[in-house]
mmCIF file of C-alpha atoms in Angstrom:
data_model
loop_
_atom_site.group_PDB
_atom_site.id
_atom_site.type_symbol
_atom_site.label_atom_id
_atom_site.label_comp_id
_atom_site.label_asym_id
_atom_site.label_seq_id
_atom_site.Cartn_x
_atom_site.Cartn_y
_atom_site.Cartn_z
ATOM 1 C CA MET A 236 -0.299 0.041 0.101
ATOM 2 C CA ASN A 237 1.396 3.782 -0.562
ATOM 3 C CA LYS A 238 1.920 5.473 2.419
ATOM 4 C CA ASN A 239 2.261 9.035 0.375
ATOM 5 C CA PRO A 240 0.345 8.535 -2.548
ATOM 6 C CA SER A 241 -0.656 12.392 -2.265
ATOM 7 C CA LYS A 242 2.522 12.838 -3.138
ATOM 8 C CA THR A 243 2.721 10.297 -6.016
ATOM 9 C CA ASP A 244 0.234 12.221 -7.521
ATOM 10 C CA THR A 245 2.431 15.178 -7.004
ATOM 11 C CA PHE A 246 4.803 13.148 -9.158
ATOM 12 C CA ASP A 247 2.185 11.820 -11.837
ATOM 13 C CA LYS A 248 1.123 15.589 -12.762
ATOM 14 C CA ILE A 249 4.592 17.058 -12.435
ATOM 15 C CA THR A 250 5.282 15.225 -15.234
ATOM 16 C CA GLN A 251 2.506 14.897 -17.838
ATOM 17 C CA ARG A 252 2.558 18.959 -17.561
ATOM 18 C CA ILE A 253 6.445 18.447 -19.313
ATOM 19 C CA ILE A 254 5.222 15.725 -21.088
ATOM 20 C CA GLU A 255 2.590 18.427 -22.170
ATOM 21 C CA LEU A 256 4.743 21.171 -22.732
ATOM 22 C CA LEU A 257 7.307 18.637 -24.420
ATOM 23 C CA GLU A 258 4.411 18.350 -26.960
ATOM 24 C CA ARG A 259 3.944 21.973 -27.765
ATOM 25 C CA GLY A 260 6.566 22.342 -28.865
ATOM 26 C CA TYR A 261 10.381 23.820 -28.998
ATOM 27 C CA ILE A 262 11.038 25.857 -25.363
ATOM 28 C CA PRO A 263 14.267 27.751 -25.356
ATOM 29 C CA TRP A 264 16.118 27.254 -22.309
ATOM 30 C CA LYS A 265 17.909 29.799 -20.445
ATOM 31 C CA ARG A 266 20.329 29.913 -18.648
ATOM 32 C CA PRO A 267 19.035 31.192 -15.321
ATOM 33 C CA TRP A 268 22.074 33.489 -13.928
ATOM 34 C CA ASN A 269 23.963 35.612 -15.019
ATOM 35 C CA ILE A 270 27.251 35.008 -16.476
ATOM 36 C CA LYS A 271 30.699 37.002 -16.240
ATOM 37 C CA ASN A 272 30.678 40.102 -16.982
ATOM 38 C CA GLY A 273 32.541 40.247 -20.317
ATOM 39 C CA PRO A 274 35.644 37.776 -21.268
ATOM 40 C CA PRO A 275 38.316 38.093 -19.242
ATOM 41 C CA ALA A 276 40.541 41.006 -19.083
ATOM 42 C CA ASN A 277 43.311 42.815 -17.266
ATOM 43 C CA LEU A 278 42.047 45.129 -14.806
ATOM 44 C CA PHE A 279 44.594 47.916 -14.747
ATOM 45 C CA THR A 280 45.796 48.021 -18.530
ATOM 46 C CA ARG A 281 41.230 47.024 -19.562
ATOM 47 C CA LYS A 282 42.472 45.300 -22.087
ATOM 48 C CA PRO A 283 40.476 41.577 -22.784
ATOM 49 C CA TYR A 284 43.045 38.977 -22.602
ATOM 50 C CA LYS A 285 43.626 36.498 -25.862
ATOM 51 C CA GLY A 286 44.200 33.169 -27.885
ATOM 52 C CA VAL A 287 44.481 30.351 -25.063
ATOM 53 C CA ASN A 288 44.652 32.758 -22.009
ATOM 54 C CA VAL A 289 40.578 33.327 -22.973
ATOM 55 C CA PHE A 290 40.371 29.735 -22.351
ATOM 56 C CA LEU A 291 42.170 29.476 -19.273
ATOM 57 C CA LEU A 292 40.800 32.435 -16.810
ATOM 58 C CA SER A 293 37.235 31.475 -17.641
ATOM 59 C CA CYS A 294 37.319 28.580 -16.400
ATOM 60 C CA THR A 295 37.859 29.555 -12.897
ATOM 61 C CA ARG A 296 35.664 29.494 -9.694
ATOM 62 C CA PHE A 297 35.108 33.747 -9.434
ATOM 63 C CA SER A 298 32.527 35.538 -10.597
ATOM 64 C CA SER A 299 34.489 37.967 -11.841
ATOM 65 C CA PRO A 300 36.233 38.845 -15.300
ATOM 66 C CA TYR A 301 39.124 40.972 -14.378
ATOM 67 C CA PHE A 302 42.379 38.896 -13.150
ATOM 68 C CA LEU A 303 46.088 41.611 -12.509
ATOM 69 C CA THR A 304 50.257 40.737 -11.800
ATOM 70 C CA GLU A 305 50.734 41.089 -8.562
ATOM 71 C CA ASN A 306 52.221 44.723 -9.156
ATOM 72 C CA GLN A 307 49.376 45.915 -10.500
ATOM 73 C CA ALA A 308 47.559 45.299 -7.700
ATOM 74 C CA GLN A 309 50.677 46.671 -6.281
ATOM 75 C CA ARG A 310 49.778 50.042 -8.225
ATOM 76 C CA MET A 311 46.423 50.673 -7.958
ATOM 77 C CA GLY A 312 46.610 51.195 -3.858
ATOM 78 C CA GLY A 313 45.794 47.405 -3.358
ATOM 79 C CA ASN A 314 47.206 44.040 -2.597
ATOM 80 C CA VAL A 315 46.823 39.649 -3.677
ATOM 81 C CA LYS A 316 45.960 37.952 -0.169
ATOM 82 C CA LYS A 317 48.395 36.133 0.717
ATOM 83 C CA GLY A 318 47.106 32.402 -0.560
ATOM 84 C CA ALA A 319 45.198 33.472 -3.164
ATOM 85 C CA GLU A 320 44.933 31.089 -5.973
ATOM 86 C CA GLU A 321 47.454 31.925 -9.594
ATOM 87 C CA PHE A 322 47.395 32.053 -13.121
ATOM 88 C CA LEU A 323 49.760 31.457 -15.436
ATOM 89 C CA ILE A 324 48.893 32.851 -18.717
ATOM 90 C CA PHE A 325 50.953 32.986 -21.617
ATOM 91 C CA PHE A 326 52.302 35.838 -24.959
ATOM 92 C CA TRP A 327 54.104 35.885 -27.634
ATOM 93 C CA LYS A 328 57.195 38.772 -28.940
ATOM 94 C CA PHE A 329 57.810 37.908 -32.213
ATOM 95 C CA PRO A 330 61.341 38.998 -34.393
ATOM 96 C CA GLY A 331 61.973 42.520 -34.444
ATOM 97 C CA THR A 332 63.183 45.205 -31.429
ATOM 98 C CA ALA A 333 61.895 44.951 -27.743
ATOM 99 C CA GLU A 334 62.565 46.550 -24.027
ATOM 100 C CA LYS A 335 65.074 44.216 -21.572
ATOM 101 C CA LYS A 336 65.154 46.448 -18.208
ATOM 102 C CA LYS A 337 68.280 46.044 -16.461
ATOM 103 C CA LYS A 338 69.126 46.042 -12.591
ATOM 104 C CA ASP A 339 69.265 49.829 -12.643
ATOM 105 C CA GLY A 340 66.241 50.392 -13.691
ATOM 106 C CA LYS A 341 67.465 51.666 -17.512
ATOM 107 C CA GLY A 342 66.660 49.729 -20.080
ATOM 108 C CA SER A 343 68.352 49.307 -23.331
ATOM 109 C CA ARG A 344 67.620 47.431 -26.938
ATOM 110 C CA VAL A 345 67.059 44.121 -27.677
ATOM 111 C CA TYR A 346 65.931 42.035 -31.249
ATOM 112 C CA LEU A 347 64.602 39.458 -31.024
ATOM 113 C CA SER A 348 65.627 36.717 -34.059
ATOM 114 C CA GLY A 349 62.348 34.119 -34.056
ATOM 115 C CA PRO A 350 59.210 34.729 -31.714
ATOM 116 C CA LEU A 351 59.570 33.756 -27.560
ATOM 117 C CA LEU A 352 57.358 32.543 -25.542
ATOM 118 C CA PHE A 353 56.997 34.197 -22.084
ATOM 119 C CA GLY A 354 54.475 33.382 -19.202
ATOM 120 C CA TYR A 355 53.437 35.417 -15.639
ATOM 121 C CA SER A 356 50.893 34.460 -13.670
ATOM 122 C CA VAL A 357 47.965 36.687 -12.563
ATOM 123 C CA TYR A 358 45.102 36.987 -9.864
ATOM 124 C CA ASN A 359 41.196 37.542 -10.471
ATOM 125 C CA VAL A 360 40.559 41.113 -8.324
ATOM 126 C CA GLU A 361 38.513 39.083 -5.955
ATOM 127 C CA GLU A 362 41.773 37.205 -4.432
ATOM 128 C CA CYS A 363 42.350 41.143 -4.061
ATOM 129 C CA GLU A 364 42.323 43.902 -0.754
ATOM 130 C CA GLY A 365 42.070 47.642 -1.476
ATOM 131 C CA ILE A 366 41.131 47.379 -4.757
ATOM 132 C CA PRO A 367 37.186 47.619 -5.630
ATOM 133 C CA VAL A 368 35.716 44.198 -7.175
ATOM 134 C CA PRO A 369 33.644 46.827 -11.030
ATOM 135 C CA GLY A 370 31.261 45.238 -12.756
ATOM 136 C CA ILE A 371 30.143 42.666 -10.971
ATOM 137 C CA GLU A 372 26.097 43.390 -10.316
ATOM 138 C CA THR A 373 24.543 42.513 -6.685
ATOM 139 C CA LYS A 374 21.190 42.568 -5.564
ATOM 140 C CA GLU A 375 19.901 41.038 -2.321
ATOM 141 C CA PHE A 376 18.364 37.255 -2.357
ATOM 142 C CA ASP A 377 15.879 36.371 -0.376
ATOM 143 C CA PRO A 378 15.788 32.607 0.403
ATOM 144 C CA ILE A 379 12.776 30.943 0.312
ATOM 145 C CA LYS A 380 11.936 28.647 3.106
ATOM 146 C CA GLU A 381 10.356 25.940 2.062
ATOM 147 C CA ALA A 382 12.953 24.903 -0.213
ATOM 148 C CA GLU A 383 15.693 25.891 2.866
ATOM 149 C CA ASP A 384 13.811 23.182 4.133
ATOM 150 C CA ILE A 385 14.349 20.252 1.487
ATOM 151 C CA VAL A 386 18.442 21.159 1.498
ATOM 152 C CA SER A 387 18.615 21.268 5.061
ATOM 153 C CA LYS A 388 16.962 17.842 5.544
ATOM 154 C CA PHE A 389 18.929 15.395 2.725
ATOM 155 C CA PRO A 390 21.007 13.498 5.456
ATOM 156 C CA ASP A 391 24.384 13.123 3.065
ATOM 157 C CA LEU A 392 24.406 17.050 1.743
ATOM 158 C CA PRO A 393 27.939 16.574 0.020
ATOM 159 C CA GLU A 394 29.962 20.184 0.220
ATOM 160 C CA ILE A 395 28.776 22.807 -2.180
ATOM 161 C CA GLU A 396 31.775 25.568 -3.410
ATOM 162 C CA THR A 397 29.792 29.107 -4.019
ATOM 163 C CA GLY A 398 31.522 31.317 -6.624
ATOM 164 C CA GLY A 399 31.968 31.317 -10.718
ATOM 165 C CA ASP A 400 29.318 31.110 -12.753
ATOM 166 C CA ARG A 401 28.586 27.313 -13.686
ATOM 167 C CA ALA A 402 26.469 24.523 -11.504
ATOM 168 C CA SER A 403 27.674 21.225 -11.562
ATOM 169 C CA TYR A 404 28.004 18.086 -9.477
ATOM 170 C CA SER A 405 31.808 16.320 -9.187
ATOM 171 C CA SER A 406 31.441 12.500 -8.252
ATOM 172 C CA ILE A 407 34.746 11.790 -6.978
ATOM 173 C CA ASP A 408 35.656 15.169 -4.355
ATOM 174 C CA ASP A 409 31.704 14.535 -3.976
ATOM 175 C CA LEU A 410 31.000 18.459 -4.712
ATOM 176 C CA ILE A 411 28.561 20.458 -5.377
ATOM 177 C CA ARG A 412 29.931 24.069 -7.212
ATOM 178 C CA MET A 413 26.945 26.443 -7.936
ATOM 179 C CA PRO A 414 26.942 30.733 -8.835
ATOM 180 C CA ALA A 415 26.582 33.038 -6.517
ATOM 181 C CA LYS A 416 23.129 33.007 -5.250
ATOM 182 C CA GLU A 417 23.172 36.625 -6.361
ATOM 183 C CA SER A 418 23.418 35.942 -9.760
ATOM 184 C CA PHE A 419 20.584 34.410 -10.359
ATOM 185 C CA PHE A 420 17.492 36.138 -12.092
ATOM 186 C CA SER A 421 15.351 34.869 -8.759
ATOM 187 C CA PRO A 422 15.552 31.831 -5.408
ATOM 188 C CA GLU A 423 13.284 29.561 -7.880
ATOM 189 C CA GLU A 424 15.850 29.533 -9.995
ATOM 190 C CA TYR A 425 18.426 29.330 -7.924
ATOM 191 C CA TYR A 426 16.686 25.713 -5.959
ATOM 192 C CA GLY A 427 15.793 24.408 -9.361
ATOM 193 C CA THR A 428 19.753 24.819 -10.181
ATOM 194 C CA LEU A 429 20.106 23.791 -6.323
ATOM 195 C CA PHE A 430 17.892 20.694 -6.103
ATOM 196 C CA HIS A 431 19.173 19.598 -10.183
ATOM 197 C CA GLU A 432 23.424 19.154 -8.495
ATOM 198 C CA ILE A 433 22.022 17.377 -5.026
ATOM 199 C CA VAL A 434 19.409 15.213 -7.535
ATOM 200 C CA HIS A 435 22.674 13.965 -9.353
ATOM 201 C CA SER A 436 24.421 13.834 -6.186
ATOM 202 C CA THR A 437 22.329 10.558 -4.696
ATOM 203 C CA GLY A 438 23.409 8.468 -7.122
ATOM 204 C CA HIS A 439 26.864 8.363 -6.369
ATOM 205 C CA ILE A 440 27.612 5.248 -4.603
ATOM 206 C CA ARG A 441 27.599 6.722 -0.845
ATOM 207 C CA ARG A 442 24.277 6.852 -1.500
ATOM 208 C CA LEU A 443 21.124 5.387 -3.905
ATOM 209 C CA ASN A 444 24.233 3.703 -6.527
ATOM 210 C CA ARG A 445 21.762 4.644 -9.294
ATOM 211 C CA PRO A 446 22.673 1.764 -11.738
ATOM 212 C CA GLY A 447 23.801 3.720 -14.831
ATOM 213 C CA PHE A 448 26.036 6.407 -12.736
ATOM 214 C CA LYS A 449 28.605 6.835 -13.762
ATOM 215 C CA GLU A 450 32.467 8.485 -12.194
ATOM 216 C CA HIS A 451 32.981 10.164 -15.759
ATOM 217 C CA PRO A 452 30.426 9.151 -17.724
ATOM 218 C CA ALA A 453 31.375 10.277 -21.797
ATOM 219 C CA PHE A 454 28.848 14.213 -22.377
ATOM 220 C CA VAL A 455 27.855 12.863 -25.312
ATOM 221 C CA SER A 456 27.330 9.186 -23.494
ATOM 222 C CA GLU A 457 23.583 7.920 -22.985
ATOM 223 C CA GLU A 458 24.286 6.889 -19.461
ATOM 224 C CA TYR A 459 25.490 10.928 -18.958
ATOM 225 C CA SER A 460 21.944 11.876 -21.234
ATOM 226 C CA LYS A 461 19.615 9.577 -19.077
ATOM 227 C CA GLU A 462 21.341 11.176 -15.804
ATOM 228 C CA GLU A 463 20.418 14.356 -16.960
ATOM 229 C CA LEU A 464 16.690 13.874 -17.000
ATOM 230 C CA ILE A 465 16.561 12.265 -13.479
ATOM 231 C CA ALA A 466 18.106 15.303 -12.425
ATOM 232 C CA GLU A 467 15.798 17.542 -13.855
ATOM 233 C CA LEU A 468 12.954 15.743 -13.349
ATOM 234 C CA GLY A 469 14.687 15.153 -9.349
ATOM 235 C CA SER A 470 14.499 19.352 -9.046
ATOM 236 C CA ALA A 471 10.836 19.899 -10.956
ATOM 237 C CA PHE A 472 9.928 17.078 -7.984
ATOM 238 C CA LEU A 473 11.228 18.653 -5.123
ATOM 239 C CA CYS A 474 10.267 22.489 -6.903
ATOM 240 C CA GLY A 475 7.631 21.326 -6.475
ATOM 241 C CA ASN A 476 7.181 20.107 -2.682
ATOM 242 C CA ALA A 477 8.728 23.280 -1.937
ATOM 243 C CA GLY A 478 5.470 25.202 -4.579
ATOM 244 C CA ILE A 479 7.981 27.075 -6.622
ATOM 245 C CA GLU A 480 7.824 24.448 -9.667
ATOM 246 C CA GLN A 481 5.576 26.649 -11.375
ATOM 247 C CA LYS A 482 8.221 29.221 -11.631
ATOM 248 C CA THR A 483 10.427 27.152 -13.200
ATOM 249 C CA ILE A 484 8.920 24.066 -14.571
ATOM 250 C CA ARG A 485 8.926 25.601 -18.641
ATOM 251 C CA ASN A 486 12.737 26.006 -18.133
ATOM 252 C CA SER A 487 12.955 22.196 -16.983
ATOM 253 C CA ALA A 488 10.441 20.706 -19.880
ATOM 254 C CA ALA A 489 13.013 22.833 -22.231
ATOM 255 C CA TYR A 490 16.207 21.627 -20.496
ATOM 256 C CA ILE A 491 14.355 17.955 -20.892
ATOM 257 C CA LYS A 492 13.639 18.304 -24.568
ATOM 258 C CA GLY A 493 17.210 18.689 -25.439
ATOM 259 C CA TRP A 494 18.196 15.321 -23.298
ATOM 260 C CA ILE A 495 14.796 13.728 -25.097
ATOM 261 C CA ASN A 496 16.437 14.563 -28.200
ATOM 262 C CA SER A 497 20.007 13.448 -28.157
ATOM 263 C CA LEU A 498 18.113 10.021 -26.960
ATOM 264 C CA ASN A 499 16.061 9.924 -30.085
ATOM 265 C CA ASN A 500 13.457 11.310 -29.269
ATOM 266 C CA ASP A 501 12.104 8.945 -26.980
ATOM 267 C CA LYS A 502 9.633 9.980 -24.567
ATOM 268 C CA ARG A 503 8.644 6.646 -23.452
ATOM 269 C CA LEU A 504 12.365 8.032 -21.166
ATOM 270 C CA LEU A 505 10.933 10.087 -19.059
ATOM 271 C CA PHE A 506 8.184 7.121 -16.789
ATOM 272 C CA PHE A 507 12.023 6.047 -16.470
ATOM 273 C CA ALA A 508 13.612 8.929 -15.181
ATOM 274 C CA SER A 509 10.285 10.221 -13.564
ATOM 275 C CA ALA A 510 11.003 6.308 -11.399
ATOM 276 C CA SER A 511 14.626 6.953 -10.443
ATOM 277 C CA ALA A 512 14.177 10.897 -9.198
ATOM 278 C CA GLN A 513 10.883 10.193 -6.969
ATOM 279 C CA ARG A 514 14.384 7.424 -5.592
ATOM 280 C CA ALA A 515 16.237 10.341 -4.849
ATOM 281 C CA VAL A 516 13.733 12.804 -3.481
ATOM 282 C CA ASN A 517 12.203 9.921 -1.735
ATOM 283 C CA TYR A 518 16.275 9.785 -0.512
ATOM 284 C CA ILE A 519 16.557 13.980 -0.107
ATOM 285 C CA THR A 520 13.772 13.834 2.685
ATOM 286 C CA GLY A 521 15.030 10.980 4.689
ATOM 287 C CA GLU A 522 12.134 8.337 3.098
ATOM 288 C CA ALA A 523 14.840 6.279 2.122
ATOM 289 C CA GLN A 524 17.796 4.664 3.284
ATOM 290 C CA LYS A 525 20.158 4.040 1.422
ATOM 291 C CA PRO A 526 22.030 0.677 0.559
ATOM 292 C CA LYS A 527 23.574 -1.097 3.278
ATOM 293 C CA THR A 528 26.446 -2.425 0.955
ATOM 294 C CA VAL A 529 28.872 0.865 0.759
ATOM 295 C CA ASN A 530 32.059 0.794 -0.992
ATOM 296 C CA LYS A 531 34.084 2.572 1.487
ATOM 297 C CA ASN A 532 37.221 2.954 -0.003
ATOM 298 C CA ILE A 533 35.043 4.400 -3.521
ATOM 299 C CA LYS A 534 35.977 7.664 -2.455
ATOM 300 C CA THR A 535 39.006 7.471 -2.002
ATOM 301 C CA LYS A 536 40.095 5.697 -5.278
ATOM 302 C CA ALA A 537 37.346 7.771 -6.978
ATOM 303 C CA ARG A 538 39.979 10.569 -6.066
ATOM 304 C CA LEU A 539 42.872 8.574 -7.874
ATOM 305 C CA ALA A 540 41.185 9.017 -11.350
ATOM 306 C CA GLN A 541 42.429 12.226 -13.470
ATOM 307 C CA ASN A 542 41.821 15.755 -12.462
ATOM 308 C CA LEU A 543 41.002 16.830 -16.269
ATOM 309 C CA THR A 544 38.638 13.743 -16.506
ATOM 310 C CA GLU A 545 36.879 14.966 -14.007
ATOM 311 C CA LYS A 546 35.953 18.239 -14.706
ATOM 312 C CA ARG A 547 35.268 17.913 -18.119
ATOM 313 C CA TYR A 548 33.235 15.668 -17.074
ATOM 314 C CA ALA A 549 30.972 16.484 -14.446
ATOM 315 C CA TYR A 550 27.335 17.087 -14.204
ATOM 316 C CA ARG A 551 25.561 19.989 -14.057
#
């Protein structure tokens, strides 16, 4: 006998609403938070970085796109904090005349016979002191009690790291990464995104050990696509429990449609994903027990995997 038919009815109702939205055709998905204000740039010179430096400085945990050297920070009246994260960037000097400094401070002209590659360290302005952080819009975040209650009741909540412009779950570190709350367009969209990552975390072997959940899923694989369906449906269910699905369900439907398209438009997968999502939600809300048999060494073993693979294939 179903001990909680009202909750099951809610799951079924939300799933049916998503199907109805899918049948209406294409719904564009939007990222529910603001990305960085422009490409990475040097704060001192105000010039954007080019080439490989754009990639190197875009994949960071910081919200600000501005970087500068330690010397530039001092020239701006501030300093780099102790222990700040260092980023190595590169630039070329091509054949021609270049300036070379001597110890006495006087310069001498040298001629480069071939291109030379130089590297130097920069730091994000958020890890500097005495320098105002420009160009970042901030607004007060208004928490939703029902959604906060769901998060607080999760019996095995992973660590949540805040910063940057990317939301993801790393199964290797059992870590959720989220942009700052204030960067989201609404509190509802923040919790919808957080719920998505929390549902991902329930697939870990330490929790539900979900079939098909992998430590290193290939981004284009069927397993990855199914896991994304589970996470987004689970998020929709949790938003329903919190009473905020009205403001998040259209974006959820659009996101789900993209993954269904990658699986040959098989809507039957929704029902498979829905069952797994229900189990995840029951676990998060404390209504299900974790598996009895857990490999205690799995986290240690997972950390031995290549960090590059983890970053590339972390679940969104």
